[in-house]
């Protein structure tokens, strides 16, 4: 669900305002050698004088939009071009046969592309080996210092409007034609929805090593005016369309890892074809084309222009996606980069342009990122520029720059409609036909109902909406009314709370939290960085397994369980907490809490000494938590924030002390927790997520306060939990949990005929827990009989056997219809426990490129 909100918000809004257009017709075909009949890889299929075209894949296959009346040219080095006039009689399926033509190359030998590709004795491969080896000699990091100014414009528009639909729509709802224009990138009619501009200074120091981006100007307008959830759309787009550095081994783009065409692993991943020697801006260059060995792997195709001198530096490059790429939702993508020689002889990137056409069913979008880098300098930089550990710093007035500032630094001018996007959004908000759809879209996407007038920041929200109705064993049907304040009411003080009622138990519940944020917030208190103090008071009902849910326990989807949960308890909790988060990802938290537990449902506390049943007890605890995720950025929703970059490692350590006799606490306890998460990319074989968590309870305690494995009891996949364990099935006071999860990205499915067209992705997960219950806490041992401080384990609960770690295996298919996943889960052991299920099926919803 998290991933869905992050990726679909933009497209939901596009659905609101885009008319039901007609899907453009396509021409598909294959380019063959007229003599041998063999396919010709990497041929160019372009419309003459229209700046629109595609490149055929390694099998010569291509797909291009159909434009009646335009002239289609099919060409490839070493062959004579074929010209096709597209008219009504032109079929949608073409077989284009090219005849050999004379080669005009005089300085390099070319391996004829009609032959079987081989790396041995291939001059293109030998040249690329030299280019890859020369990378370190030309890196700017060889200097003691360097800096440059970076201007970036990111824009998003509804793509490929149909004029006929515009005419009918303008009479019915809203005149959109006045807000459209022809894009200079794909030459289609578009309607800009978002424009984001940033001016920053990048600084680098070699010793001691430090690198920072200092933002001097930042401005955004458009779709973010409709969704008052921080900078959700802007932040997500900047993460999806990151800067591309081809001099890195791997390029993070679309939240995927692409192997760079000049990366250390590129020779085995790509096929290279030496085309010619050409002159580019007065410089003699080698022209090469490249494409992945398997066009469905996550990689680029395109062209490289390499300087024909000792530097072997890239002069220009053009990157795109192969037509059969396994990337979701992207129909077409182009990245063009230009490198320029400075007066000191250094070659540096000066222009970086990317545009991508995206599609979700009939909803089409065009995203453009234009970046200009200038004012390179290598002088010594003052120490104060590197002060602090944050990788990104923002000057105080960066978000309040006037037009004079933008006129000075705006390297790429705004189009007329981009400049007017803010006014367009204001008109849309006030239009009668849009008010109700906007309200519904915002409620579904944000899970909250805003109480402010349209166009005004919401001071108070009602929700989460999905938690209004739920069910459980004790309450039966449960109703809940929730709400929260926003920064529009006060940017430092916040409140969130709920009132609930269980009809079967006839029991009311409540929860309320007051937060004071030391730093001013735009919308919510959890925005990065968190620096706050809060007080919570709550009386509510839950089960032990609810602790591991990633969503609200009252969320209606969480009520669909794989087993009946009858062992529950109520809690009456008061907690005072302090949180301080640094700019570089270190989160420090301290909390003092007191909590009274009371049995509910079929949960019972029977002391081993056969004394009267204990129906309730109280704990008082103080905990300190240190969490470190260096360089992490977050996306904010109404409910919580989510980390954007799962490639970054995570570390945490926590210690909690329980007091006996303080504020009613009845138990002395000490629990230490620690963990680490790391993602390892495996080139074209996807990525491996690794997690290790440990816990130790040092004191003697009854079973409700011992450690249990993370359990997920819903049919919806819950990351980091076991699927086939029962509620409270195992107890321990020493725990070591591990998880290894491999996402293949379609590495094997992409090689199976017919199946590869579905773009399915493999997933395998192996997780387990090693645990131990020390003798002092084990109520099943004879020597503990009669101990009033220990309770009898519930029916179906057991001490874990430290000789047998519990283990599960999940094998699944992801990216089903681009959205869904299904997993088969197997339990390896502990079949002697009650009500064991050896196998199960779980489902998921993920939206990813």
XYZ file of N, CA and C in Angstrom, residues 564-677:
342
model
N -7.873 -16.997 13.353
C -8.667 -16.267 14.332
C -7.786 -15.885 15.513
N -7.703 -14.600 15.811
C -6.876 -14.106 16.911
C -7.787 -13.876 18.115
N -7.667 -14.740 19.113
C -8.541 -14.679 20.273
C -7.835 -14.190 21.535
N -6.516 -14.226 21.529
C -5.754 -13.803 22.712
C -5.385 -12.332 22.555
N -6.033 -11.489 23.333
C -5.861 -10.047 23.221
C -5.728 -9.433 24.603
N -5.426 -8.154 24.629
C -5.351 -7.431 25.894
C -5.664 -5.960 25.659
N -6.137 -5.309 26.720
C -6.288 -3.859 26.669
C -5.062 -3.226 27.332
N -4.756 -2.028 26.926
C -3.645 -1.300 27.536
C -4.086 0.122 27.869
N -3.610 0.593 28.984
C -3.812 1.982 29.401
C -2.421 2.588 29.513
N -2.060 3.409 28.527
C -0.675 3.847 28.386
C -0.562 5.365 28.430
N 0.463 5.828 29.146
C 0.860 7.228 29.126
C 2.358 7.250 28.805
N 2.721 8.084 27.839
C 4.118 8.078 27.404
C 4.575 9.501 27.077
N 5.760 9.841 27.589
C 6.407 11.118 27.290
C 7.674 10.798 26.504
N 7.811 11.381 25.303
C 8.952 11.031 24.460
C 9.617 12.280 23.890
N 10.890 12.136 23.613
C 11.700 13.208 23.029
C 12.441 12.643 21.829
N 12.387 13.361 20.697
C 13.048 12.916 19.472
C 13.887 14.040 18.908
N 15.104 13.705 18.533
C 15.983 14.690 17.884
C 16.688 14.009 16.718
N 16.478 14.561 15.536
C 17.008 13.976 14.312
C 17.961 14.958 13.656
N 19.141 14.476 13.294
C 20.124 15.337 12.653
C 19.876 15.396 11.149
N 20.539 16.340 10.493
C 20.373 16.498 9.052
C 20.986 15.348 8.264
N 21.879 14.588 8.879
C 22.567 13.526 8.147
C 22.025 12.139 8.474
N 20.857 12.059 9.136
C 20.183 10.776 9.266
C 20.320 10.071 10.585
N 20.878 10.721 11.612
C 20.973 10.115 12.940
C 19.749 10.521 13.749
N 18.999 9.528 14.211
C 17.765 9.764 14.961
C 17.959 9.281 16.388
N 17.800 10.200 17.343
C 17.941 9.898 18.767
C 16.582 10.046 19.428
N 16.191 9.033 20.195
C 14.875 9.062 20.832
C 14.991 8.548 22.259
N 14.282 9.223 23.168
C 14.191 8.789 24.565
C 12.727 8.873 24.976
N 12.259 7.865 25.735
C 10.844 7.835 26.112
C 10.679 7.230 27.498
N 9.784 7.836 28.273
C 9.375 7.313 29.578
C 7.900 6.967 29.472
N 7.554 5.714 29.819
C 6.160 5.292 29.663
C 5.728 4.438 30.841
N 4.422 4.495 31.124
C 3.811 3.576 32.075
C 2.589 2.986 31.401
N 2.392 1.677 31.573
C 1.352 0.995 30.823
C 0.746 -0.122 31.666
N -0.584 -0.137 31.710
C -1.301 -1.192 32.425
C -1.920 -2.149 31.412
N -1.602 -3.438 31.560
C -2.123 -4.484 30.697
C -3.290 -5.179 31.407
N -4.361 -5.498 30.652
C -5.497 -6.229 31.210
C -5.911 -7.296 30.202
N -6.109 -8.514 30.677
C -6.430 -9.615 29.770
C -7.760 -9.366 29.072
N -7.866 -9.878 27.851
C -9.096 -9.771 27.069
C -9.183 -11.001 26.161
N -10.392 -11.365 25.801
C -10.574 -12.536 24.965
C -10.170 -13.796 25.697
N -9.378 -14.643 25.010
C -8.946 -15.914 25.592
C -7.545 -15.857 26.190
N -7.038 -14.684 26.474
C -5.725 -14.563 27.095
C -5.875 -14.615 28.615
N -5.044 -15.433 29.282
C -5.105 -15.576 30.734
C -3.693 -15.603 31.304
N -3.551 -15.052 32.495
C -2.281 -15.061 33.210
C -2.443 -15.907 34.480
N -2.009 -17.184 34.444
C -2.098 -18.085 35.589
C -0.698 -18.268 36.184
N -0.440 -17.805 37.407
C 0.869 -18.001 38.024
C 1.169 -19.490 38.219
N 2.468 -19.834 38.179
C 2.879 -21.222 38.334
C 2.611 -21.766 39.737
N 2.454 -20.856 40.727
C 2.215 -21.341 42.098
C 0.750 -21.670 42.339
N -0.060 -21.680 41.237
C -1.487 -22.022 41.306
C -2.275 -21.005 42.134
N -1.751 -19.828 42.287
C -2.481 -18.762 42.962
C -3.587 -18.223 42.073
N -4.319 -17.201 42.543
C -5.421 -16.637 41.753
C -4.924 -16.065 40.423
N -5.780 -16.121 39.415
C -5.433 -15.600 38.100
C -5.111 -14.113 38.183
N -4.045 -13.730 37.512
C -3.674 -12.318 37.408
C -4.392 -11.749 36.191
N -5.212 -10.749 36.415
C -5.970 -10.168 35.298
C -5.314 -8.919 34.731
N -4.384 -8.321 35.490
C -3.736 -7.112 34.992
C -2.408 -6.908 35.716
N -1.547 -6.157 35.080
C -0.299 -5.727 35.720
C 0.174 -4.453 35.034
N 1.140 -3.779 35.652
C 1.623 -2.498 35.132
C 3.136 -2.551 34.960
N 3.611 -1.889 33.898
C 5.044 -1.717 33.675
C 5.362 -0.232 33.589
N 6.534 0.134 34.031
C 7.067 1.481 33.849
C 8.452 1.339 33.238
N 8.666 1.995 32.093
C 9.901 1.778 31.344
C 10.491 3.091 30.852
N 11.802 3.088 30.722
C 12.520 4.200 30.079
C 13.425 3.603 29.009
N 13.308 4.113 27.788
C 14.080 3.569 26.685
C 14.832 4.628 25.920
N 15.977 4.248 25.384
C 16.794 5.102 24.525
C 17.019 4.363 23.204
N 16.766 5.059 22.103
C 16.818 4.455 20.770
C 17.718 5.304 19.884
N 18.688 4.661 19.235
C 19.563 5.337 18.278
C 19.393 4.652 16.929
N 18.973 5.410 15.945
C 18.718 4.878 14.601
C 19.518 5.716 13.608
N 20.242 5.062 12.706
C 21.101 5.790 11.767
C 20.889 5.273 10.356
N 20.446 6.176 9.474
C 20.312 5.881 8.044
C 20.967 7.022 7.286
N 22.250 6.930 6.985
C 22.966 8.070 6.399
C 22.426 8.459 5.034
N 22.111 9.754 4.896
C 21.690 10.295 3.608
C 20.270 10.003 3.196
N 19.441 9.465 4.084
C 18.078 9.092 3.710
C 17.199 10.327 3.525
N 16.333 10.268 2.541
C 15.285 11.261 2.352
C 13.940 10.556 2.468
N 12.893 11.342 2.719
C 11.590 10.757 3.019
C 10.502 11.403 2.175
N 9.447 10.643 2.000
C 8.245 11.153 1.370
C 7.154 11.181 2.429
N 6.452 12.299 2.519
C 5.466 12.495 3.575
C 4.051 12.269 3.054
N 3.274 11.498 3.792
C 1.844 11.393 3.546
C 1.131 11.993 4.754
N -0.179 11.919 4.774
C -0.915 12.442 5.915
C -0.647 11.633 7.181
N -0.411 10.329 7.047
C -0.303 9.457 8.215
C 1.116 9.335 8.748
N 2.070 9.226 7.847
C 3.442 8.973 8.273
C 4.371 9.323 7.132
N 5.639 9.147 7.370
C 6.631 9.345 6.318
C 7.248 7.998 5.957
N 7.723 7.894 4.710
C 8.310 6.660 4.229
C 9.682 6.950 3.621
N 10.674 6.114 3.878
C 11.988 6.323 3.257
C 11.903 6.116 1.753
N 12.610 6.973 1.016
C 12.568 6.896 -0.436
C 13.592 5.921 -1.000
N 14.776 5.916 -0.431
C 15.876 5.164 -1.020
C 16.177 3.924 -0.193
N 15.730 2.776 -0.655
C 15.976 1.529 0.057
C 17.356 0.948 -0.249
N 18.153 1.664 -1.035
C 19.519 1.232 -1.279
C 20.442 1.588 -0.116
N 19.995 2.494 0.749
C 20.846 2.961 1.840
C 20.806 1.989 3.013
N 21.916 1.796 3.713
C 21.920 0.907 4.869
C 21.219 1.543 6.071
N 20.740 0.705 6.979
C 20.114 1.162 8.211
C 20.754 0.437 9.392
N 20.921 1.193 10.503
C 21.468 0.623 11.724
C 20.636 1.140 12.902
N 20.429 0.295 13.894
C 19.768 0.790 15.100
C 20.226 -0.015 16.309
N 20.167 0.638 17.460
C 20.406 -0.016 18.738
C 19.478 0.638 19.751
N 18.917 -0.174 20.646
C 17.912 0.312 21.593
C 18.082 -0.423 22.916
N 17.918 0.325 24.004
C 17.917 -0.326 25.325
C 16.761 0.240 26.139
N 16.004 -0.672 26.757
C 14.837 -0.294 27.543
C 14.974 -0.882 28.943
N 14.783 -0.008 29.936
C 14.875 -0.412 31.337
C 13.486 -0.360 31.959
N 13.089 -1.435 32.619
C 11.830 -1.464 33.358
C 12.080 -1.300 34.851
N 11.217 -0.514 35.544
C 11.410 -0.199 36.954
C 10.343 -0.887 37.811
N 10.772 -1.409 38.910
C 9.870 -2.017 39.895
C 9.658 -1.016 41.027
N 8.390 -0.608 41.228
C 8.073 0.318 42.300
C 8.075 1.776 41.893
N 8.309 2.091 40.621
C 8.296 3.477 40.151
C 7.074 3.694 39.276
N 6.224 4.654 39.644
C 4.955 4.950 38.960
C 4.148 3.668 38.787
N 4.150 2.827 39.793
C 3.342 1.612 39.769
C 3.939 0.444 39.048
N 5.147 0.584 38.477
C 5.765 -0.526 37.756
C 6.008 -1.716 38.663
N 5.774 -2.923 38.136
C 5.861 -4.142 38.945
C 7.027 -5.045 38.558
N 7.805 -4.676 37.502
C 8.838 -5.589 37.027
C 10.131 -4.828 36.744
N 11.230 -5.429 37.151
C 12.555 -4.951 36.783
C 12.979 -5.675 35.506
N 13.332 -4.915 34.482
C 13.691 -5.533 33.205
C 14.749 -4.707 32.501
N 15.492 -5.368 31.633
C 16.481 -4.728 30.762
C 16.472 -5.466 29.428
N 16.099 -4.765 28.380
C 16.078 -5.394 27.050
C 16.919 -4.580 26.083
N 17.780 -5.270 25.360
C 18.645 -4.648 24.358
C 18.252 -5.165 22.980
N 18.077 -4.233 22.039
C 17.736 -4.587 20.658
C 18.743 -3.924 19.715
N 19.037 -4.600 18.620
C 19.938 -4.037 17.618
C 19.578 -4.611 16.260
N 19.979 -3.926 15.211
C 19.672 -4.423 13.877
C 20.429 -3.701 12.795
N 20.477 -4.334 11.626
C 21.130 -3.757 10.462
C 20.388 -4.229 9.214
N 20.282 -3.318 8.241
C 19.674 -3.643 6.940
C 20.625 -3.185 5.851
